[in-house]
Short mmCIF file of C-alpha atoms in Angstrom, two decimals:
data_model
loop_
_atom_site.label_atom_id
_atom_site.label_comp_id
_atom_site.label_asym_id
_atom_site.label_seq_id
_atom_site.Cartn_x
_atom_site.Cartn_y
_atom_site.Cartn_z
CA SER A 1 0.00 0.00 0.00
CA LEU A 2 3.00 2.34 -0.02
CA ALA A 3 2.43 5.13 -2.53
CA SER A 4 1.79 8.88 -2.53
CA THR A 5 -1.30 8.07 -0.48
CA ILE A 6 -1.87 5.06 1.70
CA VAL A 7 -4.79 2.68 1.97
CA PHE A 8 -4.92 0.36 4.94
CA ASN A 9 -6.87 -2.78 4.14
CA TRP A 10 -7.09 -4.00 7.70
CA LYS A 11 -10.27 -5.24 9.28
CA ILE A 12 -9.75 -3.31 12.47
CA MET A 13 -12.52 -5.10 14.35
CA MET A 14 -10.84 -8.51 13.95
CA HIS A 15 -8.78 -9.76 16.88
CA SER A 16 -5.92 -10.72 14.54
CA GLU A 17 -5.24 -7.07 13.66
CA ASN A 18 -2.66 -5.17 15.65
CA VAL A 19 -3.10 -1.44 16.27
CA ALA A 20 0.59 -1.00 17.15
CA GLN A 21 1.54 -2.53 13.80
CA MET A 22 -0.87 -0.17 12.05
CA GLN A 23 0.78 2.79 13.79
CA GLU A 24 4.25 1.59 12.71
CA CYS A 25 3.04 1.31 9.10
CA GLN A 26 1.65 4.85 9.32
CA LYS A 27 5.05 6.12 10.55
CA GLU A 28 6.79 4.35 7.66
CA PHE A 29 4.39 5.95 5.21
CA GLU A 30 4.95 9.41 6.68
CA ALA A 31 8.73 8.99 6.37
CA ALA A 32 8.52 7.82 2.75
CA ARG A 33 5.71 9.90 1.25
CA THR A 34 7.77 12.92 0.20
CA TYR A 35 9.81 10.68 -2.13
CA PHE A 36 6.76 10.28 -4.36
CA LEU A 37 6.86 13.97 -5.34
CA GLU A 38 9.78 13.86 -7.78
CA ASP A 39 11.18 11.08 -10.04
CA TYR A 40 9.67 7.58 -10.31
CA TYR A 41 11.39 4.61 -11.97
CA PRO A 42 9.86 1.15 -12.33
CA LEU A 43 12.75 -1.27 -11.72
CA THR A 44 11.03 -4.48 -12.81
CA GLY A 45 9.18 -3.24 -15.86
CA LEU A 46 5.53 -2.46 -16.41
CA GLU A 47 4.36 -5.73 -17.95
CA LYS A 48 2.67 -8.42 -15.88
CA THR A 49 2.24 -6.14 -12.88
CA ASP A 50 -0.81 -8.15 -11.80
CA ALA A 51 0.89 -11.57 -12.01
CA ARG A 52 1.19 -13.49 -8.73
CA ASP A 53 4.54 -15.08 -9.65
CA ASN A 54 6.78 -12.06 -10.07
CA TRP A 55 8.65 -9.36 -8.20
CA LEU A 56 7.63 -5.72 -8.42
CA ALA A 57 10.17 -3.04 -7.56
CA TYR A 58 10.37 0.69 -8.08
CA GLU A 59 12.58 3.61 -7.16
CA CYS A 60 11.52 7.10 -6.12
CA TYR A 61 14.36 9.58 -6.45
CA ARG A 62 14.58 13.22 -5.42
CA PRO A 63 17.22 14.96 -7.56
CA SER A 64 16.64 18.04 -5.40
CA ASP A 65 18.52 16.47 -2.48
CA ARG A 66 19.93 13.33 -4.17
CA SER A 67 17.99 10.91 -1.99
CA GLY A 68 15.37 8.26 -2.58
CA ILE A 69 13.72 5.00 -1.73
CA ILE A 70 13.60 1.52 -3.25
CA VAL A 71 10.40 -0.46 -2.70
CA ALA A 72 10.05 -4.12 -3.67
CA PHE A 73 7.37 -6.79 -3.32
CA ARG A 74 7.79 -10.53 -3.78
CA HIS A 75 4.45 -11.96 -4.87
CA HIS A 76 2.74 -15.05 -3.49
CA ASP A 77 3.75 -17.58 -6.16
CA ASN A 78 7.25 -16.25 -6.82
CA GLN A 79 10.05 -18.79 -6.39
CA GLN A 80 13.02 -16.37 -6.63
CA PRO A 81 14.33 -15.17 -3.24
CA SER A 82 16.32 -12.38 -4.89
CA ILE A 83 16.46 -10.15 -7.94
CA THR A 84 18.91 -7.60 -9.27
CA VAL A 85 17.63 -4.17 -10.22
CA LYS A 86 19.38 -1.24 -11.90
CA LEU A 87 18.78 2.09 -10.19
CA GLN A 88 18.12 5.17 -12.31
CA GLY A 89 18.82 8.89 -12.16
CA LEU A 90 21.89 8.64 -9.92
CA GLN A 91 25.19 10.38 -10.49
CA ASP A 92 27.89 7.88 -11.47
CA GLU A 93 30.64 9.49 -9.39
CA ALA A 94 28.54 10.08 -6.26
CA THR A 95 28.67 7.75 -3.28
CA TYR A 96 25.31 6.65 -1.87
CA GLN A 97 24.52 5.28 1.56
CA LEU A 98 21.67 2.75 1.57
CA ILE A 99 19.75 1.80 4.71
CA HIS A 100 17.38 -1.18 4.88
CA ALA A 101 14.30 0.16 6.70
CA ASP A 102 13.58 -3.04 8.66
CA THR A 103 17.07 -4.21 9.63
CA GLN A 104 18.90 -0.85 9.59
CA ASP A 105 21.72 -2.62 7.69
CA THR A 106 23.77 0.02 5.90
CA LEU A 107 25.97 -0.16 2.83
CA VAL A 108 27.74 2.33 0.62
CA GLN A 109 28.02 2.09 -3.17
CA SER A 110 28.74 4.42 -6.04
CA GLY A 111 26.03 5.61 -8.38
CA ARG A 112 27.77 3.72 -11.18
CA GLU A 113 27.63 0.45 -9.18
CA LEU A 114 23.96 0.93 -8.30
CA LYS A 115 23.10 1.63 -11.94
CA GLN A 116 24.85 -1.60 -12.96
CA GLY A 117 22.92 -3.72 -10.48
CA PHE A 118 21.72 -3.89 -6.88
CA SER A 119 20.52 -7.15 -5.33
CA LEU A 120 17.24 -7.26 -3.43
CA LYS A 121 16.42 -10.29 -1.28
CA LEU A 122 13.26 -11.48 0.41
CA ASP A 123 13.30 -14.98 1.89
CA LYS A 124 9.52 -15.43 1.85
CA PRO A 125 6.83 -14.73 -0.75
CA ASP A 126 4.17 -12.13 0.11
CA THR A 127 6.75 -9.86 1.71
CA SER A 128 8.22 -6.49 0.86
CA LEU A 129 11.24 -4.34 1.57
CA LEU A 130 12.12 -0.68 1.72
CA TYR A 131 15.53 0.95 1.36
CA TYR A 132 16.31 4.61 1.92
CA PHE A 133 19.33 6.02 0.12
CA LYS A 134 21.15 9.34 -0.03
CA ALA A 135 24.24 10.73 -1.70
CA GLN A 136 27.01 11.40 0.80
#
């Protein structure tokens, strides 16, 4: 549901739903929403976006401050735990710090390296990931 607006599809009256988790998702949305105001790049193409056996990934990049996010979803029937995507819009000579939103793992790569390929990994289907990145 992460986009320029957010739609929560929770059945809030069900006992299985968790209000604290909903609040965490709202915080994540608030941190990421400004990235949807500048450049958007689909990283896995635009064909078969409704297929249940693929990955979907996109990049939102703000040239104004040289920062962005990478969002990826591994669909239900997908058998690939990882994919490689090629980021767009970055400056080849710049160095970018990437932070995985869930684990806080950090890595540093050049724009040239990220444009040549960046590996995304999700161990389970029906999961997603979010990276924040910024030029140093």
